XYZ file of C-alpha atoms in Angstrom:
690
model
C 0.025 0.094 0.087
C 1.142 3.453 -1.069
C 0.864 5.928 1.754
C 0.556 9.787 0.415
C 1.005 13.069 2.491
C -1.448 16.144 2.625
C 0.897 18.958 1.975
C -1.956 21.741 2.071
C -0.940 24.300 4.966
C -3.228 24.599 8.090
C -5.164 28.284 8.270
C -7.287 29.932 10.835
C -11.204 30.109 10.254
C -13.500 32.416 12.120
C -15.524 31.088 15.169
C -18.884 32.275 16.074
C -20.602 31.076 19.019
C -23.791 29.621 19.088
C -26.899 32.008 20.512
C -28.051 30.782 24.034
C -31.889 30.640 24.917
C -32.838 31.999 28.477
C -33.703 28.955 30.757
C -37.449 29.237 32.239
C -37.337 27.931 36.157
C -39.940 25.839 38.023
C -42.510 27.880 40.487
C -43.271 26.260 44.018
C -46.631 26.248 45.944
C -47.838 29.477 47.049
C -47.359 30.716 50.520
C -51.273 30.567 50.715
C -50.943 26.626 50.136
C -48.222 26.083 52.719
C -49.990 28.100 55.585
C -52.954 25.948 54.784
C -51.293 22.670 54.986
C -49.234 23.495 58.002
C -52.556 24.315 59.629
C -54.215 21.246 59.097
C -51.417 19.237 59.994
C -51.504 20.962 63.235
C -54.957 20.710 63.902
C -54.785 17.042 63.123
C -52.153 16.475 65.413
C -54.186 18.300 68.220
C -57.173 16.524 67.395
C -55.483 13.129 67.649
C -53.587 14.395 70.948
C -56.871 15.513 72.254
C -58.554 12.426 71.574
C -55.856 10.054 72.905
C -55.112 12.364 75.987
C -56.672 11.849 79.403
C -57.539 14.590 81.965
C -55.642 14.266 85.264
C -56.646 15.789 88.100
C -53.846 16.650 90.690
C -54.801 16.866 94.712
C -51.703 18.957 95.805
C -50.442 19.130 99.682
C -49.815 21.929 100.033
C -52.034 23.611 97.449
C -49.418 25.950 96.734
C -47.022 23.262 95.265
C -45.399 24.046 91.858
C -45.908 21.223 89.619
C -43.767 20.363 86.446
C -44.583 17.470 84.284
C -42.105 16.346 81.609
C -43.079 15.562 78.150
C -45.879 16.748 76.198
C -48.422 17.992 78.729
C -51.482 20.687 78.537
C -52.747 22.381 81.515
C -56.173 23.545 81.153
C -57.839 24.861 84.545
C -57.130 22.517 87.251
C -56.519 19.533 84.677
C -53.871 18.246 82.907
C -54.113 16.494 79.591
C -51.546 13.631 79.291
C -51.134 10.639 77.013
C -51.268 6.969 78.420
C -48.140 5.929 80.018
C -45.366 6.583 82.717
C -44.822 10.594 83.177
C -42.154 11.811 85.282
C -43.732 14.855 88.305
C -41.709 16.843 90.190
C -43.235 19.197 92.575
C -41.672 22.044 94.959
C -42.995 23.940 97.980
C -41.571 26.302 100.451
C -40.831 24.494 103.663
C -41.235 21.021 101.973
C -38.776 18.423 100.691
C -39.203 18.451 96.903
C -40.797 15.499 95.284
C -39.927 13.514 92.155
C -42.187 10.438 91.372
C -43.244 8.589 88.391
C -47.107 8.505 87.811
C -48.976 6.210 85.435
C -51.718 7.527 83.235
C -54.215 4.611 82.406
C -57.008 4.656 79.765
C -59.789 6.295 81.874
C -61.140 9.447 80.651
C -60.561 11.273 83.998
C -58.193 10.224 86.884
C -56.773 11.926 90.039
C -53.501 11.658 91.427
C -52.415 12.624 94.666
C -49.450 14.583 95.300
C -48.323 15.035 98.926
C -44.897 16.812 99.741
C -43.229 16.018 103.094
C -42.774 18.654 105.520
C -39.443 19.789 106.426
C -38.408 19.164 110.197
C -38.331 22.041 112.647
C -35.575 23.429 115.068
C -35.983 24.055 118.663
C -34.072 26.746 120.644
C -34.102 25.937 124.227
C -33.105 29.028 126.501
C -32.476 28.786 130.199
C -30.450 30.430 133.042
C -28.747 27.195 133.812
C -26.059 25.220 132.032
C -25.822 21.721 131.227
C -29.277 20.706 131.435
C -30.001 17.149 129.772
C -33.221 17.188 127.291
C -34.864 13.688 126.232
C -37.146 14.162 123.414
C -39.487 11.049 123.046
C -37.582 9.038 125.589
C -34.397 9.250 123.410
C -30.752 9.724 124.316
C -30.216 13.099 126.009
C -28.882 16.126 124.621
C -27.217 19.152 126.356
C -28.969 22.531 126.197
C -29.120 25.230 126.295
C -28.816 25.403 122.557
C -30.612 24.652 119.579
C -31.766 21.315 118.465
C -32.120 20.493 114.840
C -34.337 18.588 112.567
C -37.218 17.719 114.833
C -39.971 16.322 113.107
C -43.244 18.107 112.596
C -45.896 17.060 115.245
C -46.266 16.613 119.101
C -43.276 15.702 121.138
C -42.585 14.806 125.040
C -39.774 16.735 126.352
C -37.862 15.972 129.621
C -35.510 18.270 131.249
C -32.837 16.877 133.948
C -30.402 18.499 135.897
C -28.455 16.899 139.015
C -29.872 18.817 142.345
C -32.861 20.077 140.266
C -36.387 18.461 139.828
C -36.930 16.962 136.497
C -39.447 18.926 134.195
C -41.283 17.256 131.659
C -43.648 19.179 128.991
C -45.138 18.752 125.574
C -44.070 21.040 122.662
C -45.738 21.069 119.069
C -43.081 21.580 116.509
C -44.507 23.409 113.318
C -41.527 21.811 111.180
C -41.288 23.444 107.466
C -37.984 24.445 108.628
C -38.747 26.776 111.170
C -36.987 27.357 114.242
C -39.019 27.815 117.841
C -37.811 28.947 120.988
C -38.850 27.977 124.503
C -37.260 28.985 127.822
C -36.668 26.629 130.879
C -36.528 27.297 134.493
C -35.834 23.936 136.736
C -36.566 24.165 140.700
C -34.057 23.300 143.065
C -34.471 19.691 144.539
C -32.086 20.227 147.712
C -32.228 21.693 151.463
C -29.456 22.189 153.831
C -28.488 19.704 156.414
C -26.303 20.077 159.277
C -24.098 17.315 160.335
C -21.871 16.558 163.448
C -20.050 13.361 164.173
C -17.949 11.756 167.058
C -15.281 12.517 166.460
C -14.964 15.338 164.619
C -13.252 16.114 161.552
C -15.101 12.885 159.420
C -14.629 13.647 155.738
C -18.199 14.042 154.543
C -18.982 12.828 150.995
C -22.573 13.504 149.391
C -23.160 11.141 146.341
C -19.390 10.454 146.452
C -18.105 14.128 146.220
C -16.085 15.302 148.971
C -17.937 18.326 150.863
C -15.666 18.907 153.784
C -15.185 17.731 157.274
C -17.718 17.549 160.053
C -19.361 19.483 161.739
C -20.707 21.242 158.606
C -23.507 21.691 156.094
C -24.271 20.317 153.102
C -26.970 20.049 150.362
C -29.012 17.050 150.304
C -31.596 16.240 147.695
C -35.239 15.936 148.405
C -34.926 12.570 146.150
C -32.506 11.373 148.563
C -28.581 11.471 148.716
C -25.823 9.014 149.643
C -24.228 10.116 152.584
C -20.495 8.612 153.290
C -18.414 9.250 156.021
C -14.747 8.522 156.494
C -12.417 8.715 159.465
C -9.079 6.949 160.138
C -9.345 4.220 162.720
C -13.073 3.915 162.073
C -15.751 2.092 159.906
C -16.775 3.867 156.730
C -20.257 4.721 157.160
C -22.857 5.111 154.420
C -26.418 5.733 154.570
C -29.433 7.381 152.452
C -30.333 11.045 153.644
C -33.274 13.536 152.490
C -34.531 16.599 153.233
C -37.307 18.761 151.788
C -36.182 21.037 148.954
C -35.608 24.601 150.191
C -35.772 23.806 154.028
C -32.810 23.271 156.448
C -32.668 20.601 158.924
C -30.070 18.950 161.452
C -29.003 15.520 161.216
C -28.912 13.497 164.567
C -25.252 13.060 166.181
C -23.416 10.118 164.282
C -21.349 8.169 166.453
C -19.055 6.531 164.242
C -17.786 2.799 165.118
C -14.318 1.794 165.554
C -12.912 0.111 162.538
C -12.084 -3.933 162.421
C -8.834 -5.473 162.267
C -8.068 -8.013 159.633
C -6.707 -11.662 159.932
C -4.983 -13.473 157.103
C -5.073 -17.187 158.115
C -3.525 -19.590 156.164
C -2.490 -23.417 157.090
C -0.338 -26.112 155.466
C -1.828 -28.044 154.396
C -4.607 -25.709 153.085
C -8.467 -26.379 153.281
C -8.494 -26.627 156.792
C -11.884 -25.418 158.340
C -11.779 -22.023 160.488
C -13.718 -21.278 163.253
C -13.500 -17.699 165.343
C -15.029 -17.707 168.674
C -17.011 -20.735 167.828
C -18.366 -19.296 164.706
C -17.520 -21.047 161.408
C -15.915 -18.552 158.835
C -14.447 -20.517 155.934
C -11.539 -22.603 154.951
C -7.978 -21.572 154.757
C -6.337 -19.729 153.135
C -8.740 -16.591 153.792
C -9.123 -12.960 155.135
C -11.545 -12.405 157.919
C -12.555 -9.113 159.707
C -12.474 -8.981 163.713
C -13.451 -6.423 166.358
C -10.346 -4.648 167.516
C -8.895 -5.140 171.072
C -10.723 -8.113 171.844
C -9.058 -11.495 172.518
C -10.650 -14.086 169.703
C -10.198 -17.755 170.033
C -9.263 -19.216 166.528
C -9.385 -23.152 166.042
C -8.538 -24.936 162.633
C -9.998 -28.248 161.787
C -8.670 -30.636 158.913
C -9.408 -34.283 158.516
C -6.533 -36.222 159.434
C -4.800 -33.871 161.536
C -5.243 -32.505 164.799
C -7.193 -29.758 165.535
C -5.226 -26.563 166.123
C -6.149 -23.497 168.681
C -4.523 -20.069 169.076
C -5.740 -16.451 170.568
C -5.147 -13.279 168.792
C -6.325 -9.685 169.293
C -5.758 -6.819 166.412
C -5.901 -3.195 166.553
C -8.083 -1.014 164.363
C -7.646 -1.514 160.944
C -4.401 -3.667 161.524
C -3.837 -6.635 159.052
C -2.326 -9.417 160.865
C -1.035 -12.817 159.244
C -1.463 -16.112 161.087
C -0.050 -19.123 159.804
C -0.045 -22.969 161.165
C 1.390 -25.927 160.462
C -1.057 -28.678 160.972
C 0.159 -31.803 162.686
C -0.768 -34.901 160.926
C -3.172 -37.379 163.049
C -1.501 -40.587 162.071
C -3.110 -44.265 161.939
C -1.581 -47.403 161.019
C -2.854 -49.771 158.152
C -1.065 -53.309 157.850
C -1.634 -54.507 154.221
C -0.965 -58.453 153.163
C -0.934 -58.473 149.667
C -0.610 -61.276 147.095
C 1.024 -61.440 144.890
C 3.811 -60.162 146.712
C 5.116 -57.882 144.077
C 2.031 -55.884 143.712
C 2.187 -52.208 143.796
C 0.473 -50.147 146.485
C -0.672 -46.698 145.626
C -2.402 -44.205 147.989
C -4.272 -41.124 146.829
C -2.513 -42.237 143.216
C 0.923 -42.139 144.928
C 3.023 -45.021 144.536
C 4.335 -46.226 148.300
C 5.961 -49.479 147.409
C 5.335 -52.937 146.611
C 4.234 -56.065 148.888
C 2.855 -56.448 152.231
C 3.891 -53.832 154.546
C 2.627 -51.195 157.182
C 1.512 -47.666 156.182
C 1.528 -44.742 158.451
C -1.474 -42.283 157.018
C -3.400 -39.122 158.069
C -6.866 -40.490 160.037
C -8.900 -39.296 156.681
C -10.348 -41.599 154.157
C -7.526 -42.958 151.888
C -7.849 -44.232 148.593
C -5.783 -47.282 148.169
C -4.964 -48.988 145.225
C -3.362 -52.522 144.617
C -2.199 -53.378 141.068
C 0.074 -55.280 139.011
C 0.302 -56.094 135.327
C -1.882 -59.109 134.179
C -4.260 -58.458 137.132
C -7.318 -56.779 137.969
C -6.712 -53.652 140.154
C -8.487 -53.725 143.543
C -9.204 -50.251 145.208
C -10.857 -49.374 148.518
C -11.271 -46.591 150.847
C -9.691 -46.828 154.391
C -9.934 -44.601 157.202
C -6.881 -44.928 159.309
C -7.861 -45.116 163.414
C -4.770 -43.560 165.500
C -4.243 -45.946 168.218
C -5.449 -48.805 166.559
C -3.648 -50.843 163.596
C -6.046 -52.080 160.902
C -5.330 -54.971 158.849
C -6.362 -55.946 155.336
C -5.745 -58.716 153.229
C -5.833 -58.315 149.511
C -5.311 -61.201 146.840
C -5.386 -59.905 143.164
C -6.960 -61.687 140.638
C -5.889 -62.460 137.306
C -7.708 -60.755 134.457
C -9.416 -64.223 133.445
C -10.396 -64.944 137.379
C -11.781 -61.261 137.881
C -13.832 -61.870 134.695
C -15.288 -65.239 135.813
C -15.582 -63.882 139.388
C -17.611 -61.125 137.939
C -19.951 -63.390 136.055
C -23.338 -64.323 138.281
C -23.359 -67.746 139.504
C -27.308 -68.012 138.368
C -29.515 -66.345 135.886
C -33.099 -66.342 134.967
C -34.770 -66.454 131.542
C -37.618 -64.190 130.891
C -39.829 -67.171 130.739
C -38.961 -67.988 134.436
C -36.038 -70.549 134.131
C -33.026 -70.678 136.178
C -29.837 -71.613 134.599
C -26.435 -72.640 136.765
C -22.893 -71.427 135.859
C -20.195 -74.360 135.457
C -16.642 -74.168 134.939
C -15.337 -77.694 134.572
C -11.936 -77.241 133.204
C -11.078 -81.014 133.950
C -11.015 -84.363 132.179
C -13.259 -87.428 132.208
C -14.632 -90.094 130.606
C -17.628 -90.223 128.348
C -19.406 -93.533 127.966
C -19.000 -96.483 130.483
C -16.486 -99.066 130.822
C -16.476 -102.065 128.903
C -17.442 -104.316 132.002
C -19.736 -102.183 133.648
C -23.047 -104.289 133.880
C -26.065 -103.023 131.774
C -23.136 -101.331 129.217
C -24.447 -100.735 125.636
C -22.697 -100.995 122.292
C -23.128 -97.405 121.855
C -21.429 -96.256 125.080
C -18.031 -96.680 123.790
C -15.582 -94.605 126.568
C -13.462 -91.848 125.567
C -11.708 -88.944 127.063
C -12.895 -85.650 126.941
C -12.152 -82.287 128.614
C -14.308 -79.658 129.048
C -12.813 -76.077 129.023
C -15.319 -73.553 127.951
C -17.658 -72.587 130.523
C -21.273 -72.851 130.245
C -24.861 -72.333 132.078
C -27.323 -75.070 132.211
C -30.905 -75.054 133.535
C -31.314 -76.568 136.877
C -34.841 -77.919 135.730
C -36.335 -79.195 132.588
C -38.227 -76.999 130.574
C -41.968 -77.047 131.870
C -45.365 -77.079 130.041
C -45.841 -73.558 130.800
C -42.639 -72.280 129.588
C -42.832 -74.113 126.056
C -46.496 -72.770 125.658
C -45.209 -69.325 126.002
C -43.692 -70.107 122.413
C -46.066 -72.768 121.173
C -49.423 -72.388 122.977
C -51.088 -75.186 121.531
C -48.852 -77.767 122.507
C -50.126 -80.617 124.257
C -47.763 -83.341 126.133
C -50.997 -85.285 126.279
C -51.891 -88.010 129.016
C -51.331 -91.680 129.532
C -53.895 -93.881 131.168
C -55.869 -90.823 132.469
C -52.669 -89.445 133.991
C -52.052 -85.934 132.541
C -48.532 -85.008 131.284
C -49.726 -81.729 130.612
C -49.959 -79.520 133.950
C -47.865 -76.269 133.824
C -45.243 -77.230 135.985
C -44.817 -80.719 134.509
C -41.826 -81.335 132.095
C -42.843 -80.723 128.569
C -43.197 -83.719 126.653
C -43.898 -84.816 122.939
C -41.199 -82.724 121.801
C -39.062 -83.167 118.732
C -35.528 -82.106 118.741
C -36.093 -79.684 116.086
C -39.058 -77.866 118.072
C -36.739 -78.262 121.396
C -33.828 -76.232 119.222
C -36.440 -73.774 117.862
C -37.640 -72.780 121.493
C -34.253 -72.142 122.093
C -34.016 -69.735 119.204
C -37.223 -68.305 120.233
C -36.039 -67.496 123.821
C -32.843 -66.187 122.580
C -34.762 -63.528 120.688
C -36.989 -62.751 123.565
C -34.121 -62.184 125.842
C -32.214 -60.153 123.530
C -29.453 -62.802 122.656
C -27.821 -64.164 119.466
C -29.604 -67.150 118.258
C -27.479 -70.181 118.462
C -29.477 -72.282 115.890
C -29.466 -71.297 112.066
C -32.688 -71.626 110.551
C -33.630 -71.746 106.717
C -37.195 -71.907 105.556
C -38.308 -72.659 109.239
C -35.952 -75.839 109.377
C -32.831 -75.879 111.362
C -29.594 -76.011 109.243
C -26.766 -75.416 111.055
C -25.207 -73.868 114.598
C -23.200 -70.620 115.410
C -20.651 -71.866 118.037
C -19.796 -68.164 118.615
C -23.185 -67.350 119.821
C -24.175 -67.573 123.509
C -27.916 -67.635 123.127
C -29.949 -70.615 124.506
C -29.490 -73.996 123.055
C -29.630 -77.759 124.145
C -26.445 -78.955 126.201
C -23.999 -80.885 124.329
C -23.554 -84.543 125.424
C -20.505 -83.779 127.151
C -21.634 -81.154 129.097
C -24.880 -83.194 129.925
C -22.719 -86.315 130.984
C -20.509 -84.241 132.988
C -23.162 -82.283 134.643
C -25.059 -85.657 135.572
C -22.406 -88.242 136.648
C -19.164 -86.388 137.669
C -19.426 -85.748 141.352
C -17.373 -83.381 143.415
C -14.547 -85.597 143.597
C -14.283 -85.815 139.912
C -15.402 -89.327 140.061
C -17.800 -90.490 137.434
C -20.954 -92.183 139.265
C -22.531 -95.260 137.401
C -26.157 -94.645 139.041
C -27.622 -90.816 140.510
C -27.417 -92.393 143.964
C -24.601 -92.874 146.007
C -23.640 -96.484 145.326
C -23.488 -99.120 142.450
C -26.365 -101.008 143.826
C -29.298 -101.896 141.582
C -32.375 -101.343 142.157
C -32.222 -98.211 144.314
C -32.811 -98.914 147.876
C -34.564 -95.468 148.534
C -36.804 -93.105 146.587
C -33.868 -91.046 144.463
C -36.122 -90.065 141.600
C -38.843 -90.517 139.204
C -38.513 -93.975 137.484
C -41.110 -96.609 136.361
C -42.224 -97.632 139.752
C -45.314 -99.789 141.349
C -47.430 -97.023 140.757
C -47.175 -97.212 136.889
C -47.208 -101.195 137.161
C -50.808 -101.007 135.800
C -49.837 -99.627 132.493
C -45.630 -100.307 132.029
C -44.354 -103.910 131.057
C -41.077 -103.123 133.361
C -41.095 -101.387 136.809
C -39.176 -101.664 140.038
C -40.171 -103.745 142.644
C -40.418 -102.506 145.959
C -39.985 -98.788 144.814
C -42.692 -96.190 144.854
C -41.842 -92.793 143.993
C -45.494 -91.729 144.222
C -45.661 -90.621 140.365
C -46.885 -93.016 137.888
C -46.072 -90.537 135.191
C -44.149 -87.015 135.291
C -43.737 -85.147 138.177
C -43.767 -81.630 138.650
C -40.032 -80.329 137.874
C -37.905 -80.240 140.852
C -40.038 -82.661 143.044
C -36.982 -84.766 143.941
C -33.520 -83.871 145.699
C -30.793 -82.108 143.169
C -27.513 -83.786 142.524
C -24.605 -82.848 144.066
C -24.587 -79.955 141.215
C -27.619 -78.529 142.227
C -29.466 -79.930 139.268
C -32.760 -81.539 139.555
C -34.105 -84.630 137.567
C -30.722 -85.245 135.774
C -31.956 -89.017 135.508
C -35.854 -89.834 135.895
C -38.983 -87.709 135.062
C -38.433 -87.343 131.303
C -35.491 -88.319 129.442
C -33.516 -85.271 127.625
C -32.678 -84.017 124.169
C -28.997 -82.870 123.784
C -27.443 -81.206 121.075
C -25.248 -83.820 119.760
C -26.043 -86.033 116.497
C -26.022 -89.721 117.373
C -23.264 -92.123 116.247
C -21.523 -95.100 117.807
C -17.701 -94.348 118.062
C -14.946 -96.713 119.183
C -12.903 -96.272 122.438
C -10.311 -93.478 122.437
C -7.455 -92.744 124.780
C -6.673 -89.323 123.262
C -8.475 -86.493 125.178
C -11.087 -84.373 122.888
C -11.567 -80.838 124.278
C -15.251 -79.259 124.347
C -16.696 -81.767 121.764
C -19.538 -80.927 119.501
C -20.538 -84.488 117.982
C -20.712 -85.509 114.740
C -21.062 -82.496 112.193
C -24.186 -84.402 110.717
C -26.511 -87.201 110.891
C -30.148 -88.425 110.794
C -30.903 -88.744 114.731
C -29.912 -86.890 117.721
C -28.824 -88.501 121.261
C -31.246 -88.869 124.095
C -29.728 -89.004 127.384
C -31.117 -89.923 130.999
C -33.717 -92.346 132.406
C -37.485 -91.334 132.699
C -40.582 -91.944 134.531
C -41.181 -94.766 131.653
C -37.930 -96.619 132.428
C -36.562 -98.929 135.230
C -33.906 -101.220 133.813
C -30.326 -101.514 135.233
C -29.047 -100.219 131.884
C -31.613 -97.437 131.386
C -31.101 -96.252 135.282
C -27.044 -95.559 134.599
C -25.928 -92.405 133.909
C -24.087 -93.295 131.210
C -27.296 -94.592 129.367
C -27.911 -93.210 125.936
C -30.435 -93.251 123.221
C -31.400 -91.942 120.022
C -34.225 -90.348 117.911
C -35.729 -87.610 115.884
C -39.434 -87.191 116.949
C -41.043 -86.735 120.761
C -41.968 -89.050 123.144
C -44.294 -89.139 125.857
C -41.273 -89.378 128.528
C -38.648 -87.156 126.643
C -38.115 -83.619 127.046
C -35.147 -81.205 127.250
C -33.362 -78.508 129.304
C -31.847 -75.576 128.041
C -28.043 -74.368 128.154
C -25.864 -71.418 127.035
C -22.450 -70.495 126.976
C -21.116 -67.514 128.823
C -20.649 -63.970 126.981
C -17.144 -63.155 126.088
C -15.430 -60.501 128.472
C -17.046 -57.148 127.920
C -20.103 -58.638 126.591
C -23.820 -58.814 127.796
C -25.665 -61.718 129.413
């Protein structure tokens, strides 16, 4: 492409501006329209306000109060026009507290609202020619006048004016308030008169209401309401009394004779605590200060238990203080202590005086003597030595074990009336019978046993009356018209389990732990740690029945080994029962064809009744037949299980040599008309409860 250039030179041309036409402006609304519109809007607003506003009448107290209501409000006559809602009101008036409160305008057309201002308190100017007057207003704390009391509330007030030596003045005043000050003039009337005082001796210091007036003789002002007069003079007792005189009068007091002052005795003794009499009048215990009349002789006597009486005569001068100290002489008695064990320590009033037997010289007063040794129970006693007469005491300490058992009661009673006796065998004996003993049975194999655990055993068999406290419908029945069911006869026809359940019931009744464990009403075990009631073990029963006081095992309950018995010794099958029993004792009549009232026959050597005869007795052990054993068993409990339980002792229905032996044993499960039981229990552990 070929480019060409314009070579024509540039030249100026004439410029003529375009002609402008004037712009025509818009015209606004006329003033008349603006005024009309504004008037209309205002009128509508006023009409809306008047329609919505509520007339409020303010009841002002005081009426001169000036009120200001914030916000949009119109005041027309006595009314204010306000819109509904809250409005802040302010009111003020001279002499009143300003008021600021919020008022609530509701939808009611006309409403009245109280506006009450609280008046300002007033002031009271008290004028008087006297100074230091105490003014109490309405029983409040007093203030001192003359002067101005500010801010007293408007209204009536009770005023009380008081000043020492003037009569009290009471009056009422009406306080105008409103910040104003009122004035009153007060004049109090004198309440004293003049009294002339003279004393013997003269020169005594005279005080009126604890203010020193001067020395007698003199005249002093005394109140009509009473003044405290005090007179003091060296060597004389201070005198105090109330005096009074009519106001404005003069009087002379009778002559006052002052009393010579006491002296003072300070009495002490070694040891202290001695009773003190002065002129046979008890004054107290040493140490003590006591006033006594001067110049006279006074007889002083000191008494202290364990010490000789001490007498002394003294005299004092007026206002003299005299010290008396007396070392009392012990009044000694001798006490001989014979002590076992020989190395036991002796303490008198807590002070160790040595060990072993010795003679003590002690004050003739109650002395607390203790003898102690480790492992033994301390014995304590109170002894009063007698001077001139030696006393002798023998003290044998018990080991803790001995002391424990000594503290256990020898007998106890159950809540149903049974009595149990304490036994502490601690000896070995043979359970069963020797092979060659006539009448011996195969189930009576001899074996050595040792009882160590103490126990209680009932002195009598359990009676019908006692058993029926648990099972009231039980009947021991009768035999051939002979009843077994009297209250004091032994209960019979009782199974082993019922006997054991009775023991548990009685344990609960007496607050003891149950010995037998029960599941679904059946006994399934024993608690050997419990000391509740139970049946005796076979070993306990056998020891109690046949081992005498010489630790010899008896064959029969009577004193020899002869059979049949020569004298009545128990309730066995005798001639009185021959009409219905197949085998009875010839020439033996105990007068009871069936069971007798418990305890009808003499007890054995251990104080137990009917251990042989009356009814046979259940014991706790399961029944088994054991071979002879030479090694000793300690507190045997019998087999751990079995189908039958052991029965021990003869009964009113038995009479053979075999059955009357104390080693006789039988077995069973169910009750029999000649089978009952007696209860036992272990002793509580140390610190336990019976």
